[in-house]
Structure formats: structure tokens, C-alpha cells
Amino acid sequence: MFRSIVENAPIGVLIIDSSDEVIFCNLMALSILLMHDETIVGRKILDILPEISILEKLPIQNKSYNGDAEIISILSADGNENYCEVQLSRPAGAHDNIKHIVTLTDVTRRVRALQAVQGQEHRWDLALQGSQIGVFESDLRTGTGFASQTWFELLGISKAKERDSDAEWHARVHPDDLALVVSSDAQCIEGLSEKSEASFRMMVQDGTWHWMKSILRVTERDGTGKAVRLLGTMVDITEQKRVDELKDDFVATVSHELRTPLAAVYGALRLLSESMSMSASEKTKKLFGMAYRNTSRLIQVVDELLDFQKLKTGHFSVEMSRVDIVDIVNQVGIDNELYAKKYEVTLIVDTPKKSIFLNADPLRLKQVLTNLVSNSAKFSFPNGSVIIRIELEKSNCMISIIDNGHGISSDFSKRIFIPFSQQADHLTRNSGGSGLGLAISKSLIELMSGEIGYHSEPNVETTFWVKIPVMS
């Protein structure tokens, strides 16, 4: 019965005697080795499997794995390479004539699957090296990290073997950037954000500081929801930072250089308008009006560039105070009434009779609301209306600007608050603007601890809203 079980076992079994000859071979061994019984029994094991050498352990040439179990390849009749795991043993109490028992397991599928994964990993490594993207993984249970060769090469480290990427990161990150990155990562680890995205400086191997950008996500949590594994990417953005700084310096310099002469031209035009006689020709008045309007528009663009530059570099501050939003909205309505009429649009102000007080910068809040109202007027259809409405929403005050104009296209909605973004040309060609208004408005409102957003149904109704906490 025992012999029958062994003969039909799902693994191959060979019994080797003291002279290294095969004295028993089961059916599965014949199948794995692609042989017949008469070609195996009585032959030396090294004649059948020349890749192995029968000793106390099983040393195999061209072995894939260390240990008692080794993998060898077997070439089939059709030229395909199959794989077999070979293991040597000699159980206690075995007959003196039995030197070894060799078990054979067909692992062709497993090896080919592993080769496919390794091939894919190699291709990914080549792609990541070509794009200079470093990949890192952190095990929060052990506090250790592993990273790709490219990740280490970004730091100027050529030999990355046995290096802990987490330890390297903590040793090299700039002290002034550490707290910000750790805080961003903690938000992701605790499940408060989908990912952690941060820019920071790291000291590379030559002792210089390089700017890096990383994106990190939680890839595994335990049964309690606690994060246990992180995966992320890192790229070197030093050159991008340098170019951005050059652009910022250029914009700031040009804006400052333009601001003074433009102010002088604008002042001169205003003085001329006051002294211009009623007898001036229509052509003169038309040319003067064109110069006055375009100078005013240029000053607005320059002011927006300067505001944007200050906001981007962190040199902009708001002067917070107790303000009556009802009063500010009424002022915005009065100030923009003529502007709306220019586009044949009626401006409607819908405010409560009682004052509502907010902690905000009155000048900058008025700037934001003026920008939203002027945009709504510009993109409304003739004979349409723009409504400015104040509503209380729990502990917040919501100011809504509603119009029935062109609305926001699906394409523009993805980049509406990105600097220098504008709607399609056919809508904005004659409307002016720098494409900075909404980006500046968003930054200003966030500096005042508020929110800004919108919802739009093109050609039906669009609402931009600003939400700021009400003072208790």
C-alpha cells in the first residue's frame, strides 16, 4: 500500500542507492523528467540529471536559489525549457542501501511567472531611470525603507546596496523643510488626505542642496486601519526651481519698471481730460478715450502681476479687521453698476438689512468681489443680470455672484484657478484680463481663512461663491 501511494504521489520521487544509481522511480518523476522507466532505473543519477551532484547537500551548478531545494532546467522535445525543483533527503531509519531520496516538483509555471514579473520590473526600472523618477517604500512596522537605484542616484549615490532609504532621507533633508514634510506625510498616514505631496531640499553626495519633490501614498493598512506601508516617488526639481526663480525675478522687475511710467501716463491723461475743451473733435475724443482705457487696463494687469508675485513668494500679507460684509457688498454693487451697464447687464444687490461682521481684510475682500462681479458682467449675455447675494450658512457667511451668461466649460473647469488660465479664445478675446484674477482671488480668500468655489451650467446659470467664517 505504501509503495502504491509513493508511485502515484503528486511529486516525483527517486531513490538512490549507495553507488549513486536509481533503484526506484515513480510515475510523476517520469513525467517531470520526460523519460521512461527503463531509461532511468539502474542508471547513475548524474547521467540522468548532470546539473546536480549527490552529496550530503545538493550543490547544483547554475542554481537559482540557495538552500536544500534547488531549481534546474529540463529541455523538452519541442525545445521549451521546463523547470524542476530538486530536494535531497535521507530519512532516519532508512535502509543502508538507500543513500538519498530525491524529490522532484514541477515548478515551470511558478518560475515563468517569476520571470515575467522580473522582466516587468526590469522594464519599469529602465523607464524610471530614463525619466529620472526615484521610487521608495517605507515599512512603518520596522522603520526601514527600500528605494530604487534611481532614487539613490538622484542623491549622487552610485552604490545603493544594503542602504536604508528612510535613514538616508532623514540624514539628508534640510532641517528647515523637515517639519513641513513630516506634517504632510502624517496627514496621509492618518487618512486625512489621499496623498502627501511636498517639495524640500536634500543634501546630495557632493555636499550641495538639491530641491526634490515627492508624492507618497499609503499602500497597506493593518486590521485596525493603521498604516503599515508607504510607497512614493521622488524627482529632482532643482532646475525647475531655478527657472521659476528667474521667471519670478523677470516678472517682478518688468512690473515695477512699468508701474511708474504707467502711473505717470495715466495721471497725465486724467489732467488732459479735465482740461480738454468741449470743442475738441470727435476723433480727438475717441483717440483720447482709447488711450485712457488701455492705460487703465495695463495698470490693472501690472497690479495683478505684482500681487501674484507677492502671493507666490510668500511676501504678501492681509490686514485683518472687523468688517461689515453687508456694507462692502453694497459698495461693490455701486462701484460696478456703470461697468455692468457697459455690457448691457443689470446688477442686482441682495443683502440683509442687518450688519454681518467678518474678520477679513476689507480692501482685499472688496478686490476679490469686484473681480468676480466684473467677470460675471463680461461673460453675461446682453440684457442679462448679475446678482450679488449674502446668505448665512451655519457659522459662515456666503457671498454668491450669480449670472446667466456663457458659464464655465468642462475643459476650463480643470484649470480655472491656475494662474494665467483663461476660457476659450472666442469668449475672452475681447474681454481683456491677465488670467490671474481668479488665482489671486483664491489665494487672498484662503489667507483670510475662507473658501472660494463655483458651480456652473453653461449658457444657463453660473454661481461663484466666497465663504468666510462669521465673527461671534
Tab-separated table of C-alpha atoms in Angstrom:
chain	number	residue	atom	x	y	z
A	1	MET	CA	0.000	0.000	0.000
A	2	PHE	CA	2.812	2.402	0.885
A	3	ARG	CA	4.544	1.646	-2.406
A	4	SER	CA	1.285	2.364	-4.296
A	5	ILE	CA	0.959	5.743	-2.547
A	6	VAL	CA	4.533	6.706	-3.464
A	7	GLU	CA	4.147	5.526	-7.072
A	8	ASN	CA	1.099	7.757	-7.543
A	9	ALA	CA	2.293	10.703	-5.465
A	10	PRO	CA	1.803	14.227	-6.970
A	11	ILE	CA	5.567	14.842	-6.724
A	12	GLY	CA	8.380	12.936	-8.366
A	13	VAL	CA	10.395	10.514	-6.205
A	14	LEU	CA	13.755	8.917	-6.975
A	15	ILE	CA	15.554	6.528	-4.596
A	16	ILE	CA	19.324	6.437	-4.963
A	17	ASP	CA	21.485	3.608	-3.636
A	18	SER	CA	24.986	3.753	-2.230
A	19	SER	CA	26.511	3.509	-5.704
A	20	ASP	CA	24.543	6.595	-6.822
A	21	GLU	CA	22.248	4.506	-9.058
A	22	VAL	CA	18.483	4.949	-9.285
A	23	ILE	CA	16.704	1.943	-7.811
A	24	PHE	CA	13.177	3.400	-7.796
A	25	CYS	CA	11.304	5.994	-9.854
A	26	ASN	CA	7.587	6.874	-9.520
A	27	LEU	CA	5.229	7.940	-12.306
A	28	MET	CA	5.408	11.686	-11.602
A	29	ALA	CA	9.228	11.622	-11.792
A	30	LEU	CA	8.993	10.015	-15.249
A	31	SER	CA	6.560	12.721	-16.317
A	32	ILE	CA	8.709	15.563	-14.979
A	33	LEU	CA	11.942	14.178	-16.453
A	34	LEU	CA	10.207	13.307	-19.746
A	35	MET	CA	11.618	9.752	-19.628
A	36	HIS	CA	10.520	6.137	-19.452
A	37	ASP	CA	11.091	3.746	-16.554
A	38	GLU	CA	13.611	1.630	-18.445
A	39	THR	CA	15.724	4.708	-19.201
A	40	ILE	CA	16.026	5.723	-15.534
A	41	VAL	CA	16.174	2.745	-13.163
A	42	GLY	CA	19.695	1.326	-12.961
A	43	ARG	CA	21.359	4.476	-14.300
A	44	LYS	CA	23.610	6.806	-12.394
A	45	ILE	CA	21.763	9.880	-11.117
A	46	LEU	CA	24.416	12.155	-12.626
A	47	ASP	CA	23.725	10.615	-16.058
A	48	ILE	CA	20.044	11.494	-15.694
A	49	LEU	CA	20.500	14.906	-14.063
A	50	PRO	CA	24.007	16.119	-14.879
A	51	GLU	CA	23.181	19.515	-13.366
A	52	ILE	CA	23.263	18.070	-9.824
A	53	SER	CA	25.848	16.297	-7.707
A	54	ILE	CA	24.648	13.919	-4.973
A	55	LEU	CA	26.452	14.784	-1.735
A	56	GLU	CA	25.338	15.431	1.840
A	57	LYS	CA	23.828	18.616	0.490
A	58	LEU	CA	22.791	19.244	-3.039
A	59	PRO	CA	25.154	21.665	-4.789
A	60	ILE	CA	23.829	22.481	-8.234
A	61	GLN	CA	25.571	24.366	-10.996
A	62	ASN	CA	23.695	27.361	-12.309
A	63	LYS	CA	21.430	27.238	-9.300
A	64	SER	CA	18.651	29.778	-8.939
A	65	TYR	CA	18.217	29.574	-5.165
A	66	ASN	CA	20.431	28.681	-2.203
A	67	GLY	CA	19.356	26.073	0.305
A	68	ASP	CA	18.304	22.435	0.241
A	69	ALA	CA	15.811	22.954	-2.552
A	70	GLU	CA	17.349	23.849	-5.899
A	71	ILE	CA	15.868	24.520	-9.308
A	72	ILE	CA	17.188	23.027	-12.523
A	73	SER	CA	16.010	23.341	-16.092
A	74	ILE	CA	14.923	20.463	-18.332
A	75	LEU	CA	14.734	20.838	-22.095
A	76	SER	CA	11.630	19.231	-23.609
A	77	ALA	CA	11.464	17.587	-27.039
A	78	ASP	CA	9.808	20.680	-28.546
A	79	GLY	CA	12.659	22.893	-27.352
A	80	ASN	CA	10.803	24.536	-24.456
A	81	GLU	CA	12.562	24.915	-21.123
A	82	ASN	CA	10.780	23.405	-18.136
A	83	TYR	CA	11.816	23.846	-14.520
A	84	CYS	CA	12.062	21.338	-11.714
A	85	GLU	CA	12.706	21.847	-8.009
A	86	VAL	CA	15.028	19.143	-6.675
A	87	GLN	CA	15.404	18.333	-2.982
A	88	LEU	CA	17.671	15.791	-1.309
A	89	SER	CA	16.882	13.910	1.885
A	90	ARG	CA	17.703	10.793	3.700
A	91	PRO	CA	15.107	9.953	6.335
A	92	ALA	CA	16.133	8.500	9.686
A	93	GLY	CA	15.954	4.708	9.745
A	94	ALA	CA	16.415	4.363	6.007
A	95	HIS	CA	17.914	1.127	4.693
A	96	ASP	CA	21.710	1.111	4.469
A	97	ASN	CA	21.475	0.654	0.722
A	98	ILE	CA	19.461	3.865	0.383
A	99	LYS	CA	21.862	6.769	0.136
A	100	HIS	CA	19.446	9.518	-0.857
A	101	ILE	CA	15.832	10.175	-1.677
A	102	VAL	CA	15.388	12.837	-4.340
A	103	THR	CA	12.025	14.586	-4.693
A	104	LEU	CA	11.128	16.421	-7.877
A	105	THR	CA	8.461	19.125	-8.156
A	106	ASP	CA	7.388	20.703	-11.447
A	107	VAL	CA	7.716	24.472	-10.883
A	108	THR	CA	7.604	25.545	-14.521
A	109	ARG	CA	4.556	27.782	-14.091
A	110	ARG	CA	5.950	29.375	-10.939
A	111	VAL	CA	9.339	30.082	-12.495
A	112	ARG	CA	7.836	31.511	-15.686
A	113	ALA	CA	5.521	33.743	-13.639
A	114	LEU	CA	8.513	34.931	-11.617
A	115	GLN	CA	10.494	35.566	-14.802
A	116	ALA	CA	7.586	37.589	-16.192
A	117	VAL	CA	7.434	39.708	-13.014
A	118	GLN	CA	11.217	40.188	-13.028
A	119	GLY	CA	11.083	41.183	-16.694
A	120	GLN	CA	8.338	43.690	-15.977
A	121	GLU	CA	10.279	45.079	-13.007
A	122	HIS	CA	13.349	45.440	-15.220
A	123	ARG	CA	11.356	47.304	-17.864
A	124	TRP	CA	9.865	49.584	-15.197
A	125	ASP	CA	13.344	50.220	-13.792
A	126	LEU	CA	14.596	51.213	-17.240
A	127	ALA	CA	11.605	53.531	-17.724
A	128	LEU	CA	12.086	55.127	-14.293
A	129	GLN	CA	15.817	55.552	-14.886
A	130	GLY	CA	15.116	57.209	-18.227
A	131	SER	CA	12.628	59.623	-16.655
A	132	GLN	CA	14.786	60.114	-13.531
A	133	ILE	CA	11.970	59.126	-11.158
A	134	GLY	CA	13.061	57.501	-7.918
A	135	VAL	CA	10.711	55.058	-6.193
A	136	PHE	CA	10.799	54.411	-2.452
A	137	GLU	CA	8.925	52.203	0.002
A	138	SER	CA	8.732	52.509	3.790
A	139	ASP	CA	7.811	49.795	6.270
A	140	LEU	CA	6.299	51.612	9.249
A	141	ARG	CA	6.421	48.479	11.381
A	142	THR	CA	10.215	48.178	11.185
A	143	GLY	CA	11.013	51.814	10.443
A	144	THR	CA	13.131	50.833	7.460
A	145	GLY	CA	12.965	51.806	3.819
A	146	PHE	CA	13.851	50.455	0.397
A	147	ALA	CA	14.369	52.522	-2.736
A	148	SER	CA	15.184	52.041	-6.395
A	149	GLN	CA	18.664	52.632	-7.782
A	150	THR	CA	17.392	55.806	-9.471
A	151	TRP	CA	16.286	57.205	-6.093
A	152	PHE	CA	19.813	56.844	-4.757
A	153	GLU	CA	21.319	58.193	-7.985
A	154	LEU	CA	19.277	61.393	-7.518
A	155	LEU	CA	21.331	61.838	-4.344
A	156	GLY	CA	24.596	61.060	-6.134
A	157	ILE	CA	24.887	57.605	-4.528
A	158	SER	CA	26.101	55.016	-7.025
A	159	LYS	CA	26.285	52.003	-4.689
A	160	ALA	CA	22.919	51.607	-3.005
A	161	LYS	CA	23.220	48.002	-1.838
A	162	GLU	CA	22.029	47.473	1.759
A	163	ARG	CA	21.354	51.208	2.250
A	164	ASP	CA	18.216	52.178	4.164
A	165	SER	CA	16.403	54.850	2.125
A	166	ASP	CA	14.448	56.109	5.165
A	167	ALA	CA	17.675	56.654	7.107
A	168	GLU	CA	19.262	58.386	4.090
A	169	TRP	CA	16.278	60.710	3.721
A	170	HIS	CA	16.275	61.782	7.389
A	171	ALA	CA	20.038	62.311	7.325
A	172	ARG	CA	19.928	64.467	4.181
A	173	VAL	CA	16.693	66.505	4.290
A	174	HIS	CA	17.135	70.206	5.088
A	175	PRO	CA	16.262	70.958	8.768
A	176	ASP	CA	14.057	73.901	7.734
A	177	ASP	CA	11.943	71.632	5.487
A	178	LEU	CA	11.679	68.575	7.748
A	179	ALA	CA	8.685	69.646	9.860
A	180	LEU	CA	6.595	70.616	6.827
A	181	VAL	CA	7.191	67.294	5.044
A	182	VAL	CA	6.606	65.218	8.207
A	183	SER	CA	3.337	67.080	8.803
A	184	SER	CA	2.162	66.464	5.229
A	185	ASP	CA	3.092	62.765	5.474
A	186	ALA	CA	1.294	62.457	8.824
A	187	GLN	CA	-1.935	63.750	7.266
A	188	CYS	CA	-1.733	60.988	4.646
A	189	ILE	CA	-0.734	58.278	7.124
A	190	GLU	CA	-3.657	59.183	9.404
A	191	GLY	CA	-6.066	59.008	6.466
A	192	LEU	CA	-6.851	62.741	6.438
A	193	SER	CA	-5.578	63.139	2.873
A	194	GLU	CA	-5.309	60.823	-0.126
A	195	LYS	CA	-1.625	61.557	-0.707
A	196	SER	CA	1.263	63.610	0.621
A	197	GLU	CA	2.892	65.924	-1.898
A	198	ALA	CA	5.861	68.013	-0.779
A	199	SER	CA	8.880	69.926	-2.076
A	200	PHE	CA	12.030	70.034	0.038
A	201	ARG	CA	15.810	70.326	-0.080
A	202	MET	CA	18.184	67.382	0.301
A	203	MET	CA	21.952	67.308	0.537
A	204	VAL	CA	23.394	65.209	-2.290
A	205	GLN	CA	26.692	63.357	-2.225
A	206	ASP	CA	28.797	66.352	-3.366
A	207	GLY	CA	27.563	68.439	-0.414
A	208	THR	CA	25.208	70.729	-2.356
A	209	TRP	CA	21.482	71.187	-1.728
A	210	HIS	CA	19.034	69.983	-4.386
A	211	TRP	CA	15.306	70.585	-4.466
A	212	MET	CA	13.236	67.384	-4.533
A	213	LYS	CA	9.532	66.752	-4.964
A	214	SER	CA	7.899	63.631	-3.556
A	215	ILE	CA	4.427	62.124	-3.764
A	216	LEU	CA	3.592	59.495	-1.151
A	217	ARG	CA	0.586	57.208	-0.606
A	218	VAL	CA	-0.396	54.541	1.927
A	219	THR	CA	-0.407	51.131	0.223
A	220	GLU	CA	-1.190	48.897	3.190
A	221	ARG	CA	-3.071	49.211	6.491
A	222	ASP	CA	-3.483	46.608	9.224
A	223	GLY	CA	-6.747	45.251	10.603
A	224	THR	CA	-7.239	48.354	12.750
A	225	GLY	CA	-6.754	50.731	9.814
A	226	LYS	CA	-3.268	51.770	10.908
A	227	ALA	CA	-0.888	52.483	8.031
A	228	VAL	CA	1.945	49.959	7.838
A	229	ARG	CA	3.430	50.501	4.374
A	230	LEU	CA	4.055	53.569	2.211
A	231	LEU	CA	5.001	53.904	-1.451
A	232	GLY	CA	6.158	57.033	-3.185
A	233	THR	CA	8.124	58.697	-5.956
A	234	MET	CA	10.757	61.433	-5.882
A	235	VAL	CA	12.129	63.684	-8.623
A	236	ASP	CA	14.812	66.383	-8.672
A	237	ILE	CA	13.231	69.790	-9.362
A	238	THR	CA	16.339	71.924	-8.780
A	239	GLU	CA	16.476	73.154	-12.367
A	240	GLN	CA	12.737	73.801	-12.411
A	241	LYS	CA	13.093	75.869	-9.231
A	242	ARG	CA	15.935	77.861	-10.781
A	243	VAL	CA	13.893	78.613	-13.908
A	244	ASP	CA	10.864	79.571	-11.793
A	245	GLU	CA	13.005	81.978	-9.768
A	246	LEU	CA	14.323	83.555	-12.967
A	247	LYS	CA	10.767	83.967	-14.254
A	248	ASP	CA	9.621	85.445	-10.945
A	249	ASP	CA	12.518	87.916	-10.917
A	250	PHE	CA	11.771	88.888	-14.508
A	251	VAL	CA	8.069	89.439	-13.845
A	252	ALA	CA	8.795	91.449	-10.700
A	253	THR	CA	11.403	93.615	-12.436
A	254	VAL	CA	9.282	94.286	-15.513
A	255	SER	CA	6.184	95.002	-13.417
A	256	HIS	CA	7.993	97.507	-11.202
A	257	GLU	CA	9.628	99.162	-14.208
A	258	LEU	CA	6.232	99.508	-15.919
A	259	ARG	CA	4.287	100.664	-12.876
A	260	THR	CA	5.914	104.107	-12.509
A	261	PRO	CA	5.714	105.291	-16.159
A	262	LEU	CA	2.180	103.920	-16.498
A	263	ALA	CA	1.078	105.844	-13.412
A	264	ALA	CA	2.591	108.997	-14.904
A	265	VAL	CA	0.840	108.451	-18.250
A	266	TYR	CA	-2.465	107.735	-16.524
A	267	GLY	CA	-2.159	110.888	-14.404
A	268	ALA	CA	-1.317	112.988	-17.447
A	269	LEU	CA	-4.319	111.627	-19.355
A	270	ARG	CA	-6.610	112.425	-16.436
A	271	LEU	CA	-5.330	116.003	-16.302
A	272	LEU	CA	-5.827	116.307	-20.041
A	273	SER	CA	-9.405	115.062	-19.708
A	274	GLU	CA	-10.144	117.787	-17.183
A	275	SER	CA	-8.672	120.496	-19.390
A	276	MET	CA	-9.978	119.215	-22.716
A	277	SER	CA	-12.342	121.759	-24.241
A	278	MET	CA	-15.821	120.879	-25.355
A	279	SER	CA	-14.815	121.971	-28.846
A	280	ALA	CA	-12.380	119.076	-29.274
A	281	SER	CA	-13.140	116.987	-32.341
A	282	GLU	CA	-14.836	113.599	-32.077
A	283	LYS	CA	-11.709	111.964	-33.467
A	284	THR	CA	-9.596	113.542	-30.695
A	285	LYS	CA	-12.060	112.443	-28.020
A	286	LYS	CA	-12.133	108.927	-29.452
A	287	LEU	CA	-8.329	108.641	-29.512
A	288	PHE	CA	-8.084	110.085	-26.005
A	289	GLY	CA	-10.710	107.635	-24.709
A	290	MET	CA	-8.868	104.693	-26.275
A	291	ALA	CA	-5.556	105.790	-24.682
A	292	TYR	CA	-7.208	106.306	-21.287
A	293	ARG	CA	-8.951	102.904	-21.298
A	294	ASN	CA	-5.885	100.947	-22.407
A	295	THR	CA	-3.629	102.694	-19.894
A	296	SER	CA	-6.114	101.813	-17.153
A	297	ARG	CA	-6.174	98.218	-18.363
A	298	LEU	CA	-2.359	97.996	-18.396
A	299	ILE	CA	-2.174	99.354	-14.833
A	300	GLN	CA	-4.645	96.661	-13.726
A	301	VAL	CA	-2.569	93.921	-15.403
A	302	VAL	CA	0.638	95.207	-13.788
A	303	ASP	CA	-1.055	95.397	-10.384
A	304	GLU	CA	-2.254	91.812	-10.774
A	305	LEU	CA	1.251	90.664	-11.747
A	306	LEU	CA	2.712	92.353	-8.675
A	307	ASP	CA	0.035	90.865	-6.387
A	308	PHE	CA	0.579	87.427	-7.887
A	309	GLN	CA	4.334	87.711	-7.477
A	310	LYS	CA	3.991	88.645	-3.797
A	311	LEU	CA	1.498	85.848	-3.143
A	312	LYS	CA	3.680	83.272	-4.866
A	313	THR	CA	6.834	84.225	-2.973
A	314	GLY	CA	5.043	84.488	0.375
A	315	HIS	CA	5.671	88.213	0.732
A	316	PHE	CA	2.004	89.140	0.734
A	317	SER	CA	0.082	89.787	3.939
A	318	VAL	CA	-3.525	90.697	4.625
A	319	GLU	CA	-4.576	93.260	7.226
A	320	MET	CA	-7.387	91.568	9.104
A	321	SER	CA	-10.016	93.592	10.926
A	322	ARG	CA	-13.702	93.520	11.888
A	323	VAL	CA	-15.630	94.368	8.712
A	324	ASP	CA	-19.304	94.604	7.812
A	325	ILE	CA	-19.740	92.416	4.735
A	326	VAL	CA	-23.150	93.947	4.003
A	327	ASP	CA	-21.547	97.369	3.687
A	328	ILE	CA	-18.722	96.032	1.488
A	329	VAL	CA	-21.111	94.224	-0.885
A	330	ASN	CA	-23.281	97.349	-1.212
A	331	GLN	CA	-20.138	99.352	-2.091
A	332	VAL	CA	-19.104	96.776	-4.693
A	333	GLY	CA	-22.573	96.985	-6.221
A	334	ILE	CA	-22.424	100.776	-6.513
A	335	ASP	CA	-18.839	100.783	-7.841
A	336	ASN	CA	-19.597	98.239	-10.581
A	337	GLU	CA	-23.015	99.435	-11.694
A	338	LEU	CA	-21.697	101.515	-14.618
A	339	TYR	CA	-19.257	98.759	-15.578
A	340	ALA	CA	-22.138	96.265	-15.844
A	341	LYS	CA	-24.189	98.687	-17.930
A	342	LYS	CA	-21.354	98.802	-20.452
A	343	TYR	CA	-22.180	95.140	-21.185
A	344	GLU	CA	-25.950	95.810	-21.061
A	345	VAL	CA	-26.175	93.862	-17.811
A	346	THR	CA	-28.264	94.764	-14.760
A	347	LEU	CA	-26.527	94.493	-11.381
A	348	ILE	CA	-28.782	93.353	-8.508
A	349	VAL	CA	-27.598	93.501	-4.879
A	350	ASP	CA	-29.477	91.202	-2.498
A	351	THR	CA	-28.268	91.839	1.082
A	352	PRO	CA	-29.885	91.580	4.532
A	353	LYS	CA	-30.787	94.761	6.411
A	354	LYS	CA	-28.725	93.846	9.470
A	355	SER	CA	-24.941	94.009	9.519
A	356	ILE	CA	-22.884	90.810	9.371
A	357	PHE	CA	-19.356	91.073	10.716
A	358	LEU	CA	-16.397	89.080	9.452
A	359	ASN	CA	-12.699	89.004	10.300
A	360	ALA	CA	-11.201	89.962	6.932
A	361	ASP	CA	-9.086	92.452	5.014
A	362	PRO	CA	-11.705	94.931	3.687
A	363	LEU	CA	-9.557	96.181	0.794
A	364	ARG	CA	-8.625	92.702	-0.441
A	365	LEU	CA	-12.116	91.288	0.109
A	366	LYS	CA	-13.507	94.112	-1.999
A	367	GLN	CA	-10.854	93.357	-4.634
A	368	VAL	CA	-11.964	89.706	-4.818
A	369	LEU	CA	-15.686	90.536	-5.049
A	370	THR	CA	-15.027	93.227	-7.680
A	371	ASN	CA	-13.102	90.696	-9.764
A	372	LEU	CA	-15.928	88.142	-9.555
A	373	VAL	CA	-18.620	90.715	-10.369
A	374	SER	CA	-16.680	92.148	-13.335
A	375	ASN	CA	-16.105	88.627	-14.706
A	376	SER	CA	-19.809	87.836	-14.417
A	377	ALA	CA	-20.726	91.073	-16.199
A	378	LYS	CA	-18.215	90.485	-19.015
A	379	PHE	CA	-19.436	86.968	-19.730
A	380	SER	CA	-23.168	87.581	-19.320
A	381	PHE	CA	-25.478	87.775	-22.321
A	382	PRO	CA	-26.828	91.258	-23.215
A	383	ASN	CA	-29.927	92.206	-21.228
A	384	GLY	CA	-28.953	89.674	-18.599
A	385	SER	CA	-28.414	90.229	-14.885
A	386	VAL	CA	-25.756	89.658	-12.232
A	387	ILE	CA	-26.910	89.067	-8.648
A	388	ILE	CA	-24.718	89.626	-5.585
A	389	ARG	CA	-26.303	87.799	-2.652
A	390	ILE	CA	-25.385	87.356	1.012
A	391	GLU	CA	-26.587	84.304	2.944
A	392	LEU	CA	-25.750	82.863	6.349
A	393	GLU	CA	-24.770	79.191	6.360
A	394	LYS	CA	-24.308	77.929	9.946
A	395	SER	CA	-21.191	79.730	11.197
A	396	ASN	CA	-20.200	81.020	7.775
A	397	CYS	CA	-21.224	83.892	5.560
A	398	MET	CA	-21.609	83.025	1.890
A	399	ILE	CA	-21.398	85.718	-0.767
A	400	SER	CA	-22.675	84.488	-4.133
A	401	ILE	CA	-22.285	86.158	-7.537
A	402	ILE	CA	-24.822	84.694	-9.947
A	403	ASP	CA	-25.076	85.287	-13.700
A	404	ASN	CA	-26.868	83.729	-16.661
A	405	GLY	CA	-24.011	84.017	-19.176
A	406	HIS	CA	-21.684	81.697	-21.050
A	407	GLY	CA	-20.707	79.675	-17.986
A	408	ILE	CA	-17.612	77.536	-17.408
A	409	SER	CA	-16.670	74.904	-19.979
A	410	SER	CA	-15.687	71.427	-18.760
A	411	ASP	CA	-12.162	71.928	-20.109
A	412	PHE	CA	-11.661	75.279	-18.353
A	413	SER	CA	-13.108	73.965	-15.086
A	414	LYS	CA	-9.989	71.803	-14.588
A	415	ARG	CA	-7.671	74.829	-14.552
A	416	ILE	CA	-9.930	77.721	-13.588
A	417	PHE	CA	-7.880	78.720	-10.507
A	418	ILE	CA	-4.489	78.081	-12.158
A	419	PRO	CA	-2.500	81.286	-12.896
A	420	PHE	CA	-2.702	82.656	-16.467
A	421	SER	CA	-5.631	80.367	-17.339
A	422	GLN	CA	-8.430	81.748	-19.482
A	423	GLN	CA	-11.602	80.463	-21.128
A	424	ALA	CA	-11.618	79.627	-24.848
A	425	ASP	CA	-10.434	82.418	-27.148
A	426	HIS	CA	-13.801	83.189	-28.686
A	427	LEU	CA	-15.127	84.095	-25.217
A	428	THR	CA	-12.170	86.084	-23.917
A	429	ARG	CA	-10.632	87.685	-26.985
A	430	ASN	CA	-12.433	90.973	-26.435
A	431	SER	CA	-12.789	90.748	-22.662
A	432	GLY	CA	-9.234	91.561	-21.583
A	433	GLY	CA	-7.686	90.294	-18.383
A	434	SER	CA	-4.390	88.652	-17.480
A	435	GLY	CA	-5.743	85.266	-16.441
A	436	LEU	CA	-4.571	85.964	-12.881
A	437	GLY	CA	-7.741	87.325	-11.292
A	438	LEU	CA	-9.220	84.048	-10.062
A	439	ALA	CA	-5.844	82.658	-8.956
A	440	ILE	CA	-5.205	85.813	-6.926
A	441	SER	CA	-8.766	85.760	-5.543
A	442	LYS	CA	-8.354	82.176	-4.352
A	443	SER	CA	-5.060	82.958	-2.598
A	444	LEU	CA	-6.475	86.084	-0.942
A	445	ILE	CA	-9.589	84.324	0.350
A	446	GLU	CA	-7.514	81.452	1.734
A	447	LEU	CA	-5.262	83.969	3.513
A	448	MET	CA	-8.450	85.228	5.189
A	449	SER	CA	-9.300	81.637	6.314
A	450	GLY	CA	-12.096	81.414	3.747
A	451	GLU	CA	-13.059	79.296	0.761
A	452	ILE	CA	-13.916	80.101	-2.850
A	453	GLY	CA	-15.640	77.938	-5.428
A	454	TYR	CA	-18.259	77.816	-8.142
A	455	HIS	CA	-20.867	75.697	-9.893
A	456	SER	CA	-21.894	76.275	-13.473
A	457	GLU	CA	-24.410	75.124	-16.065
A	458	PRO	CA	-23.096	76.617	-19.334
A	459	ASN	CA	-25.447	79.091	-21.008
A	460	VAL	CA	-27.914	78.761	-18.120
A	461	GLU	CA	-26.503	79.908	-14.775
A	462	THR	CA	-23.111	80.229	-13.105
A	463	THR	CA	-22.504	80.963	-9.429
A	464	PHE	CA	-19.185	81.915	-7.870
A	465	TRP	CA	-19.208	81.882	-4.088
A	466	VAL	CA	-16.975	83.058	-1.279
A	467	LYS	CA	-17.358	81.592	2.213
A	468	ILE	CA	-15.819	83.265	5.299
A	469	PRO	CA	-16.475	82.493	8.990
A	470	VAL	CA	-18.786	84.933	10.799
A	471	MET	CA	-17.398	86.700	13.855
A	472	SER	CA	-19.131	85.644	17.075
